[in-house]
PDB file of C-alpha atoms and ligand atoms in Angstrom:
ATOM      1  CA  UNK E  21     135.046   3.415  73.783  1.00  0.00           C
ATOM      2  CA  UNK E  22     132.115   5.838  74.856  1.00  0.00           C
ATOM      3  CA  UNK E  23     129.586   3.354  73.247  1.00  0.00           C
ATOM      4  CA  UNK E  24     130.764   0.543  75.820  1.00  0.00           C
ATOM      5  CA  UNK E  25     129.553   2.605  78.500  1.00  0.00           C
ATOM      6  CA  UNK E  26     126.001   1.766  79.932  1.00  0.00           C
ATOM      7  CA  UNK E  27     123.989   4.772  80.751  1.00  0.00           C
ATOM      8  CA  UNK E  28     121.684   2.864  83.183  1.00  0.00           C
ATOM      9  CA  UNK E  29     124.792   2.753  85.221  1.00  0.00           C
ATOM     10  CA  UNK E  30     126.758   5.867  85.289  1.00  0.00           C
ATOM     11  CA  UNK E  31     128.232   7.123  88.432  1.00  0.00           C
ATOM     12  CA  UNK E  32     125.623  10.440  89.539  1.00  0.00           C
ATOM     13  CA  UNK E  33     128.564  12.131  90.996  1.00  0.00           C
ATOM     14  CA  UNK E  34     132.036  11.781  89.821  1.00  0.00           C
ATOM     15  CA  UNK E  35     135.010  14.011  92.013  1.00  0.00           C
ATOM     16  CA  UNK E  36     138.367  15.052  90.419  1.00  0.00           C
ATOM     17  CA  UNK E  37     141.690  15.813  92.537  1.00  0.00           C
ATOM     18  CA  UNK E  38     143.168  17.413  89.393  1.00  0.00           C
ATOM     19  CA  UNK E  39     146.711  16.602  90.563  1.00  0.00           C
ATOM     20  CA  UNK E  40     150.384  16.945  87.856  1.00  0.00           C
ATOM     21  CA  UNK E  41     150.211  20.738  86.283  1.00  0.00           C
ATOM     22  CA  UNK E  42     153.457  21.420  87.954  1.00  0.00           C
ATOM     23  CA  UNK E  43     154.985  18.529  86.465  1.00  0.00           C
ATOM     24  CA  UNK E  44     153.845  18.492  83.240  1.00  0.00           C
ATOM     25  CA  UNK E  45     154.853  21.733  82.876  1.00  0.00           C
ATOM     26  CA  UNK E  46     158.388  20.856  84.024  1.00  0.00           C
ATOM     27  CA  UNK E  47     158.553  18.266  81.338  1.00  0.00           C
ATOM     28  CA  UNK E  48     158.139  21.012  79.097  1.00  0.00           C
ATOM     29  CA  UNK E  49     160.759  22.631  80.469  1.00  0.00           C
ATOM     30  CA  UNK E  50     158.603  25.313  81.140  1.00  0.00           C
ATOM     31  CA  UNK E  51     157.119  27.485  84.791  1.00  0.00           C
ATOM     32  CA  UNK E  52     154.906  25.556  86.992  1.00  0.00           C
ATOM     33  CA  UNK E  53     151.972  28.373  86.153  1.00  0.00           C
ATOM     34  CA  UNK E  54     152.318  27.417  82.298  1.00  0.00           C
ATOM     35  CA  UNK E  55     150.976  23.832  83.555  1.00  0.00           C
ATOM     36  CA  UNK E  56     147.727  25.293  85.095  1.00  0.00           C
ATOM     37  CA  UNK E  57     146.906  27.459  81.929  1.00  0.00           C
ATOM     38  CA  UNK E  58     147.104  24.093  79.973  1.00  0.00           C
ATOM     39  CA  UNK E  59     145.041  22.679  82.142  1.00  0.00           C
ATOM     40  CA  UNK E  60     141.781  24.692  80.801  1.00  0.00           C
ATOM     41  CA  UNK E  61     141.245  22.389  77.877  1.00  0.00           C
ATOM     42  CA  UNK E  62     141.467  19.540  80.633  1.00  0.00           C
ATOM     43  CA  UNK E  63     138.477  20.977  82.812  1.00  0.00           C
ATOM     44  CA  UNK E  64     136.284  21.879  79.518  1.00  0.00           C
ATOM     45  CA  UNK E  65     136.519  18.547  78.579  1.00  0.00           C
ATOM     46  CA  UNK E  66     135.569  16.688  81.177  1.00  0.00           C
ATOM     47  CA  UNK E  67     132.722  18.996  82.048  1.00  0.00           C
ATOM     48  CA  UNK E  68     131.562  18.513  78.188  1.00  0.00           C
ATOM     49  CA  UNK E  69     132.056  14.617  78.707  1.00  0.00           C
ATOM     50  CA  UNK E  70     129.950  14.343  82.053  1.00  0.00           C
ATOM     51  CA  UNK E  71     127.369  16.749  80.431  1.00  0.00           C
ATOM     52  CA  UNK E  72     127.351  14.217  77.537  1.00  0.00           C
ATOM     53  CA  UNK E  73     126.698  11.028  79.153  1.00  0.00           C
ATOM     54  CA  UNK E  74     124.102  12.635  81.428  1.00  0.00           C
ATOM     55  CA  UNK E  75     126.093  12.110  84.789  1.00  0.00           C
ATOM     56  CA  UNK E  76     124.731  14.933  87.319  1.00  0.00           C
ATOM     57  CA  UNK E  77     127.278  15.941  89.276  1.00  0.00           C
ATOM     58  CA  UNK E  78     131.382  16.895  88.755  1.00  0.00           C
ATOM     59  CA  UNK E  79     133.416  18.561  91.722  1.00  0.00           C
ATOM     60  CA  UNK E  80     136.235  19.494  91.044  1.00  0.00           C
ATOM     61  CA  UNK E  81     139.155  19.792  93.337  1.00  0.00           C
ATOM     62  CA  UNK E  82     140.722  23.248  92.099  1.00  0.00           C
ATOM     63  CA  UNK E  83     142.508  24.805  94.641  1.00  0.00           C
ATOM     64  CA  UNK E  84     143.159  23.732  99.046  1.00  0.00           C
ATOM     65  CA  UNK E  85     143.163  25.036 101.956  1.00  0.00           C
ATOM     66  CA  UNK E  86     146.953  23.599 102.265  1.00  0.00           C
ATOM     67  CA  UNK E  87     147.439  25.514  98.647  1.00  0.00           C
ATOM     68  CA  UNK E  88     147.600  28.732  99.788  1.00  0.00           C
ATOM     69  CA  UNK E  89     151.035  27.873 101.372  1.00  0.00           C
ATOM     70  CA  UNK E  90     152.441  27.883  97.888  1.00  0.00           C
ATOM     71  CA  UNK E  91     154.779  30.662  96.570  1.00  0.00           C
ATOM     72  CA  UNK E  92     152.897  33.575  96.542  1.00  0.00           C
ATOM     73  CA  UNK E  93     153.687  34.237  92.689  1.00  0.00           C
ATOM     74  CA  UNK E  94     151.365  30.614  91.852  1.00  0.00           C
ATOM     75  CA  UNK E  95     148.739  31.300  94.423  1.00  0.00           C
ATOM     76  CA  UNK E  96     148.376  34.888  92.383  1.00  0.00           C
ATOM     77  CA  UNK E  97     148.911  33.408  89.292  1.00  0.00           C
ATOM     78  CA  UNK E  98     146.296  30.281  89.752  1.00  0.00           C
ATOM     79  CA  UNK E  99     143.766  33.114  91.380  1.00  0.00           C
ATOM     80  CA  UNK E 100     143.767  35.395  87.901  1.00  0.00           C
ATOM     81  CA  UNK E 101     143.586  32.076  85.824  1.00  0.00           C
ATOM     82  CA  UNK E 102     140.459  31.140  87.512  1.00  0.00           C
ATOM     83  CA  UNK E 103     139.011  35.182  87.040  1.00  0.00           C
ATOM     84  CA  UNK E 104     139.930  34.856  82.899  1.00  0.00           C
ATOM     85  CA  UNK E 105     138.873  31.107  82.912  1.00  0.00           C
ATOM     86  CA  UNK E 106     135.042  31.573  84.749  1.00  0.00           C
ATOM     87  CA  UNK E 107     134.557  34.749  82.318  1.00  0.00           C
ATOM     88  CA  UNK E 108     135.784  32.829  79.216  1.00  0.00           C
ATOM     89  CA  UNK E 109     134.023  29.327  79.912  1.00  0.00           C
ATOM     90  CA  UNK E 110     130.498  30.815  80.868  1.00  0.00           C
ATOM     91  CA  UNK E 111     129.604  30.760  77.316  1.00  0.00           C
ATOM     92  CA  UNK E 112     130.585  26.741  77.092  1.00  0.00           C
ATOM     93  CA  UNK E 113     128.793  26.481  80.616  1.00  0.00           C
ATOM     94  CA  UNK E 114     125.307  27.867  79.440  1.00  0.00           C
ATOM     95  CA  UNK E 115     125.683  25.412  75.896  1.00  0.00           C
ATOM     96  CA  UNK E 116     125.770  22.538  77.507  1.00  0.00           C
ATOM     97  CA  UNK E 117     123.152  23.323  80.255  1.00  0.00           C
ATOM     98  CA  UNK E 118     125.455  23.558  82.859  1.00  0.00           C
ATOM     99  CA  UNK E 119     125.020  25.230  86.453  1.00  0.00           C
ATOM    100  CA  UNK E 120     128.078  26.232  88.578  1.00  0.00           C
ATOM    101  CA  UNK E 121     128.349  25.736  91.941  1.00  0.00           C
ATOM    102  CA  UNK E 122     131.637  26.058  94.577  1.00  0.00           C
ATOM    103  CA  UNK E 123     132.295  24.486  97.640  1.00  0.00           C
ATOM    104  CA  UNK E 124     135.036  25.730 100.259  1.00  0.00           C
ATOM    105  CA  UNK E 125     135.837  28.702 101.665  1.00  0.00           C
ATOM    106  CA  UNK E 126     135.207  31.129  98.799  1.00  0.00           C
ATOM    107  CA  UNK E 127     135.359  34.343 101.326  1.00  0.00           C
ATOM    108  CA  UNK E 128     139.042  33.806 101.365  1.00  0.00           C
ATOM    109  CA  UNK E 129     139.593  34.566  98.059  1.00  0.00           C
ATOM    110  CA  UNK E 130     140.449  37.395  96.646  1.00  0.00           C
ATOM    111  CA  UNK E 131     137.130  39.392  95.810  1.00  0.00           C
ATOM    112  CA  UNK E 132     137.324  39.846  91.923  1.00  0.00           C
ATOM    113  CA  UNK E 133     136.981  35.909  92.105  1.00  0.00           C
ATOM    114  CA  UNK E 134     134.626  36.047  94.386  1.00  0.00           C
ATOM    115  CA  UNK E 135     132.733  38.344  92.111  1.00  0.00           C
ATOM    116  CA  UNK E 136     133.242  36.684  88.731  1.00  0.00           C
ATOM    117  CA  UNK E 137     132.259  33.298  90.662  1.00  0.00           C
ATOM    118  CA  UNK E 138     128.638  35.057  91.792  1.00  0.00           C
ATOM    119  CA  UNK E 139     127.915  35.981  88.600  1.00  0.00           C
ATOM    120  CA  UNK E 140     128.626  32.576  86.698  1.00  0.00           C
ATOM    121  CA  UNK E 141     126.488  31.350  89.556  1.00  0.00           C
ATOM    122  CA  UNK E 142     123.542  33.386  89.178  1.00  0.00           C
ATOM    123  CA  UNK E 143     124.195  33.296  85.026  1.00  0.00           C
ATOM    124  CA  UNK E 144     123.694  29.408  84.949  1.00  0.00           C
ATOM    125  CA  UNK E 145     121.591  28.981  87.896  1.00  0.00           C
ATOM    126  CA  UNK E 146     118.000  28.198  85.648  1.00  0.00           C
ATOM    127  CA  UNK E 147     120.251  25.290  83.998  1.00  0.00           C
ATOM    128  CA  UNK E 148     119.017  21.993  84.209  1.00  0.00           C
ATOM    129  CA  UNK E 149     121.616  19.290  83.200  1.00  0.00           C
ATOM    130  CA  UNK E 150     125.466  18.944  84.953  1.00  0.00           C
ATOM    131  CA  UNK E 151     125.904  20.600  88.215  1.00  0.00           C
ATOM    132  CA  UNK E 152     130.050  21.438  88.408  1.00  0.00           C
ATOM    133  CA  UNK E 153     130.967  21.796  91.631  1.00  0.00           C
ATOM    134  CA  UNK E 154     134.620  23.640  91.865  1.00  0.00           C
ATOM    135  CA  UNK E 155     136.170  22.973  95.697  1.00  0.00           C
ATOM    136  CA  UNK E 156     138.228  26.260  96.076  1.00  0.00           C
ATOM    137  CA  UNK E 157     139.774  27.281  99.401  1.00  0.00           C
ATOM    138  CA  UNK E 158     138.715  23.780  99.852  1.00  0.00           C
ATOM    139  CA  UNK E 159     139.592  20.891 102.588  1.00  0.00           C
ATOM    140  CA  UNK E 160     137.628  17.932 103.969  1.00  0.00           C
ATOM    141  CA  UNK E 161     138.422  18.759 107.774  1.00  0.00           C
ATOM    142  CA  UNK E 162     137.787  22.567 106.989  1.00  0.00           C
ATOM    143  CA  UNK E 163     134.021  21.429 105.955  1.00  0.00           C
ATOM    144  CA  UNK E 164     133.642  18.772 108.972  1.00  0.00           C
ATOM    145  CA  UNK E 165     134.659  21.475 111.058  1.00  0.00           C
ATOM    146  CA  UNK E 166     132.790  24.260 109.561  1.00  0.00           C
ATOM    147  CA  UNK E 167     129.492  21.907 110.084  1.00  0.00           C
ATOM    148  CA  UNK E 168     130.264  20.569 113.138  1.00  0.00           C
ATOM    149  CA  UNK E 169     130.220  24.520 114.545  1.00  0.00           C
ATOM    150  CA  UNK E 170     126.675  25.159 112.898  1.00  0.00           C
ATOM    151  CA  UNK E 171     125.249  22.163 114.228  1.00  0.00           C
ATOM    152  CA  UNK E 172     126.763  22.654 117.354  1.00  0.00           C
ATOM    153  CA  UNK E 173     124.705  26.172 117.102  1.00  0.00           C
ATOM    154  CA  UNK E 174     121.669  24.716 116.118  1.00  0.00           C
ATOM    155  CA  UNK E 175     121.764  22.413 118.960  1.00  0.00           C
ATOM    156  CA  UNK E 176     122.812  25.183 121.554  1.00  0.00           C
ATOM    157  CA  UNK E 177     119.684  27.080 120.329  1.00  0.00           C
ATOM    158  CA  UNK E 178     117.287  23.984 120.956  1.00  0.00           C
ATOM    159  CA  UNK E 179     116.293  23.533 117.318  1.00  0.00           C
ATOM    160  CA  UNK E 180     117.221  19.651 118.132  1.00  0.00           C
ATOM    161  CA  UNK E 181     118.545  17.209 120.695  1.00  0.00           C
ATOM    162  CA  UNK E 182     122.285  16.011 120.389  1.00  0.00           C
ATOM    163  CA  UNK E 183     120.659  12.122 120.120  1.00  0.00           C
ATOM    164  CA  UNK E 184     118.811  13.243 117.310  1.00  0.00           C
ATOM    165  CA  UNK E 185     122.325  13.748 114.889  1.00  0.00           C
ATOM    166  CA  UNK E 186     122.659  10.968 112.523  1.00  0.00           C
ATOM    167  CA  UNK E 187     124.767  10.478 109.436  1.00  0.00           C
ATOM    168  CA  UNK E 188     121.568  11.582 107.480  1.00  0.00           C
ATOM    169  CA  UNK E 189     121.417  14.993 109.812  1.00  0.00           C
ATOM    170  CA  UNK E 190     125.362  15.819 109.630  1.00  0.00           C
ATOM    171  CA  UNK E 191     125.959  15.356 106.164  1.00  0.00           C
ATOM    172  CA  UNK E 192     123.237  17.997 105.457  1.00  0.00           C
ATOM    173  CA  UNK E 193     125.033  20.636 107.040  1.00  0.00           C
ATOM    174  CA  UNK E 194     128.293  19.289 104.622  1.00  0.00           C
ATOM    175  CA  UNK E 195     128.972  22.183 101.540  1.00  0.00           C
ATOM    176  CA  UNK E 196     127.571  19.455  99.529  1.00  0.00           C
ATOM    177  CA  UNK E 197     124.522  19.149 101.612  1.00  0.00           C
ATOM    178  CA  UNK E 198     121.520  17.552  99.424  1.00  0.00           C
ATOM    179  CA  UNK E 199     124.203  16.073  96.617  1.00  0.00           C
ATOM    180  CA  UNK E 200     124.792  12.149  96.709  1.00  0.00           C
ATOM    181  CA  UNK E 201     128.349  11.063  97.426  1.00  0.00           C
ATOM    182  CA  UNK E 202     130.477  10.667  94.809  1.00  0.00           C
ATOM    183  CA  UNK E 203     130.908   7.128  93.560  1.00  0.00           C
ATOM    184  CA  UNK E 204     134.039   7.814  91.644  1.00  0.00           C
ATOM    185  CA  UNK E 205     136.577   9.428  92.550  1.00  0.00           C
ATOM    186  CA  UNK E 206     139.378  10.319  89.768  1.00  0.00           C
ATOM    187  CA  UNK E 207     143.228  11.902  90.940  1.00  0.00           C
ATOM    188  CA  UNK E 208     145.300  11.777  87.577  1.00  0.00           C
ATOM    189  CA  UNK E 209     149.415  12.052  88.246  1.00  0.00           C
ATOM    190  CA  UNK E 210     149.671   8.313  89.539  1.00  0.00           C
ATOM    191  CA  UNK E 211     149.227  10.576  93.470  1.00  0.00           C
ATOM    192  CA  UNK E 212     147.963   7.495  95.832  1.00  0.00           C
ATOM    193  CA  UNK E 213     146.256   9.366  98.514  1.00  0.00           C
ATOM    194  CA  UNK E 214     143.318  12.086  98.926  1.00  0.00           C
ATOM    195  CA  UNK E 215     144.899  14.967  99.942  1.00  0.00           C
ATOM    196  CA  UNK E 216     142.334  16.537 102.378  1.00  0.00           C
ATOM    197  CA  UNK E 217     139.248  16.022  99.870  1.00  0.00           C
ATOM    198  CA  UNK E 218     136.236  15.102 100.689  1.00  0.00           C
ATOM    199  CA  UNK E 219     136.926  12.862 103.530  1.00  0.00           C
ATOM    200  CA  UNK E 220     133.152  11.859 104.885  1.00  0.00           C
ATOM    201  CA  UNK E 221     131.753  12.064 101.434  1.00  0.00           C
ATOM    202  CA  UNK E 222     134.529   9.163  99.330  1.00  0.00           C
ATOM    203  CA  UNK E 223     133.836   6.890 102.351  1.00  0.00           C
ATOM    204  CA  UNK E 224     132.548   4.058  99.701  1.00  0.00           C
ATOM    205  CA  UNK E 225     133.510   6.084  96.263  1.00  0.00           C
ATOM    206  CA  UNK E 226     135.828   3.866  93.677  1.00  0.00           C
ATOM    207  CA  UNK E 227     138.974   5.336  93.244  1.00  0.00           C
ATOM    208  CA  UNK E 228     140.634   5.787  90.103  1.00  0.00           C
ATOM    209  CA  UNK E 229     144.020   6.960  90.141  1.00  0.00           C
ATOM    210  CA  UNK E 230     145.493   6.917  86.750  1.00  0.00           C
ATOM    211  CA  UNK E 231     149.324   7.951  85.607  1.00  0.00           C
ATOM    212  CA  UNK E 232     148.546  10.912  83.150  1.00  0.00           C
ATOM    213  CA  UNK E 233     148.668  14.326  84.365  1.00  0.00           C
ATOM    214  CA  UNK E 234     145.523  16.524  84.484  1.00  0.00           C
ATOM    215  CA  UNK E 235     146.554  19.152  81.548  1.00  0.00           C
ATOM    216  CA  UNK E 236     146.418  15.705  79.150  1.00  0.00           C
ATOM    217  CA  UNK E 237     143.124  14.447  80.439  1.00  0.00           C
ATOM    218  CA  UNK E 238     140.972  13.842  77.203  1.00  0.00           C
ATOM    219  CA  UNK E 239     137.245  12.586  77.104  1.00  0.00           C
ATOM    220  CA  UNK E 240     139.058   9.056  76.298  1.00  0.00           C
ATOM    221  CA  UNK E 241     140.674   9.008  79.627  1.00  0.00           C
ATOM    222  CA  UNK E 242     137.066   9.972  81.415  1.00  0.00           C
ATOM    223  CA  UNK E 243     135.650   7.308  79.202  1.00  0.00           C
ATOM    224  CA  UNK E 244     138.002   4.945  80.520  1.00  0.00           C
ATOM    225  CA  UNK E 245     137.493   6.190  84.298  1.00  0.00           C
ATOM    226  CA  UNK E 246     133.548   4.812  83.652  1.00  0.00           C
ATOM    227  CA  UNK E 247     134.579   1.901  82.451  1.00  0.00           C
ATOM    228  CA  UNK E 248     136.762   1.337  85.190  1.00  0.00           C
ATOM    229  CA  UNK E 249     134.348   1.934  87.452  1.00  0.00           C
ATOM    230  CA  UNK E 250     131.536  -0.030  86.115  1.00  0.00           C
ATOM    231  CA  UNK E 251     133.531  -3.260  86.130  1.00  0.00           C
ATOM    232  CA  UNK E 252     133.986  -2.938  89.863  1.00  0.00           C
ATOM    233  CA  UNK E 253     132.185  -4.902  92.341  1.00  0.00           C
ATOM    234  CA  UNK E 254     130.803  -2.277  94.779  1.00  0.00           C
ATOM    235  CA  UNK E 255     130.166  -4.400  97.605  1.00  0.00           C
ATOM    236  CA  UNK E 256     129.531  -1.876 100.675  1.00  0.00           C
ATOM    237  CA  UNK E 257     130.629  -4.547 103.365  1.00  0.00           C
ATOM    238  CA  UNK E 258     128.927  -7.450 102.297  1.00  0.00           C
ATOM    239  CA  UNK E 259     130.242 -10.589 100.322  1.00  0.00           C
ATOM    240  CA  UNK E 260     130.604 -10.727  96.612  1.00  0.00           C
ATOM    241  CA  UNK E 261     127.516 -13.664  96.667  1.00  0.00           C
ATOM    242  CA  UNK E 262     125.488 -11.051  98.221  1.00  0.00           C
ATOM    243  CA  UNK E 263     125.688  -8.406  95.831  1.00  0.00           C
ATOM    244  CA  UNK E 264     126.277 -10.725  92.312  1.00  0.00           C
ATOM    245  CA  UNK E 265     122.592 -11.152  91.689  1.00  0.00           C
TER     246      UNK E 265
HETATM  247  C1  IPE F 193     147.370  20.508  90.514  1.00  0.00           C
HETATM  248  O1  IPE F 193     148.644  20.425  89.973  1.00  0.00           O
HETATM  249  C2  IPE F 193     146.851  21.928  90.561  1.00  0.00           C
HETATM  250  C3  IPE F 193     146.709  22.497  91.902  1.00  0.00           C
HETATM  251  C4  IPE F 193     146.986  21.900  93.017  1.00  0.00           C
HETATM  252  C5  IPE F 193     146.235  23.868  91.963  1.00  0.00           C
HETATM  253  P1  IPE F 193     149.953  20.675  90.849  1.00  0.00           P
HETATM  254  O2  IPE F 193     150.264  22.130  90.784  1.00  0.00           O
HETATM  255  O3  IPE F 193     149.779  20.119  92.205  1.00  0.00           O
HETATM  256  O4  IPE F 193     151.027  19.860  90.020  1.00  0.00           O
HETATM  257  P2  IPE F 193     152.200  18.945  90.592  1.00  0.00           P
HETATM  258  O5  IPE F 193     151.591  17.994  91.584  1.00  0.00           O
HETATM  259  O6  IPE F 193     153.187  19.876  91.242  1.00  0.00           O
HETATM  260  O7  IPE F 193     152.744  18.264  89.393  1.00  0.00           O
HETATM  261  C1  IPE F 194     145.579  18.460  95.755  1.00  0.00           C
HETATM  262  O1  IPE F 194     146.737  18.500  95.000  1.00  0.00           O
HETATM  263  C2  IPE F 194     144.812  19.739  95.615  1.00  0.00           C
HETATM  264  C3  IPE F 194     144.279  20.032  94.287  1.00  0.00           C
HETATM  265  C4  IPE F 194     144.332  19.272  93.242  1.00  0.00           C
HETATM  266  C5  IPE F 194     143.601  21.299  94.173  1.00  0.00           C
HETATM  267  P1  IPE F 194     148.158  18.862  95.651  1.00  0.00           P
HETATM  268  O2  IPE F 194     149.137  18.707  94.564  1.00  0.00           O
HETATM  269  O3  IPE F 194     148.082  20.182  96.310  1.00  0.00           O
HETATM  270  O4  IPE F 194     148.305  17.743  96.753  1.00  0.00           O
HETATM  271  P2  IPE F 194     149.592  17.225  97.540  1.00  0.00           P
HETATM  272  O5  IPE F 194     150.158  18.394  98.241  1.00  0.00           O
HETATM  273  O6  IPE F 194     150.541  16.670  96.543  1.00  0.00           O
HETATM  274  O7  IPE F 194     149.067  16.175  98.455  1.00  0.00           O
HETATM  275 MG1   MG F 195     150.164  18.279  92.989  1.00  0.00          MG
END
């Protein structure tokens, strides 16, 4: 299936709303946190997929802003898995070239993440292929908002004229300032809707919201999310005889 994919066509940025731990792990008959320990093997492979096929950019959504209202037994739990998991993977991260970056609001967590996140940072910063973005703390209207107050700033201090903000301007004071918009956009669990992620940046991304739930997410099932994707007509508001060339 991996062969059918064409390389001079492969989404740049692909986004993940990792959605289905907690029922997975109910079909197992087992606790809600046993579904987000199985969901490692999930994350490594589609990091080792996208840093296959050359695609430069994977965020992945990891943990809300609307999370934290969980019990506070997951919230703990899902904090120490990602402590073990960014000490553990680093190793896998600097084989296959890849950089770590977060977006969100990081400061709210609890500061041995914060510290183990810092150092995977600055440990794969001089790597050169996939950039994985994890969203933690994360929500789209917490970033809109979080940009709208530093622009707001910037304007206040006469660094610019209000006329002067354009889409170009705003989205650079987004987390995900200089990185392209994801084209694709993946949620696994059969969930139809976006929960609070991303919102300016999917504004023309191809969804792809398939049935299986993240901790059984293979390479076959990203393979299939490219495939997807690359049989779709983006048409960005124009008609299908404008685009088919
Ligand atoms: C996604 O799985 C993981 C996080 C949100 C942290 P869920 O925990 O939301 O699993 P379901 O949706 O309850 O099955
Ligand atoms: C979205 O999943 C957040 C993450 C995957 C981190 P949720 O499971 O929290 O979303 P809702 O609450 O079902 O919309
Ligand atoms: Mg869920």
């Amino acid at each position: 299936m991996k062969d059918h994919i064409d390389l001079s066509n492969l989404p740049q940025h692909i986004a993940v709303i990792m959605d289905g731990n907690g029922r997975w792990a109910k079909q197992q008959g087992a606790a809600r946190v046993f579904g987000h320990r199985s969901a490692i093997k999930a994350v490594r492979e589609v990091t080792e997929g996208c840093a296959e096929l050359g695609v430069k950019y994977l965020t992945l959504y990891a943990f809300s802003t609307e999370n934290w209202n969980r019990p506070k037994f997951e919230v703990d739990a899902l904090m120490t898995l990602l402590v073990h998991t960014i000490r553990g993977e680093i190793k896998t991260l600097m084989d296959n070239n890849v950089r770590l970056a977060t977006i969100g609001h990081t400061e709210a967590l609890p500061k041995a993440c914060q510290n183990e996140l810092q150092e995977a940072i600055r440990a794969t910063e001089g790597n050169t292929g996939l950039t994985l973005i994890l969203a933690l703390s994360y929500s789209g209207r917490w970033e809109i908002i979080e940009a709208v107050r530093q622009l707001a700033a910037d304007v206040q201090r006469g660094q610019f004229q209000p006329e002067a903000i354009d889409e170009g301007l705003f989205s650079k004071y987004l987390a995900t300032g200089n990185i392209p918009d994801p084209e694709l956009m993946i949620r696994t669990s059969g969930e139809m809707r976006i929960s609070n992620f991303m919102l300016w940046q999917l504004a023309y991304s191809e969804f792809y919201m398939p049935d299986v739930l993240w901790p059984d997410f293979r390479k076959p099932h990203l393979w299939e999310a490219i495939l997807t994707y690359q049989k779709r007509e983006r048409r960005f508001g124009k008609t299908s005889e404008q685009v088919v060339k």
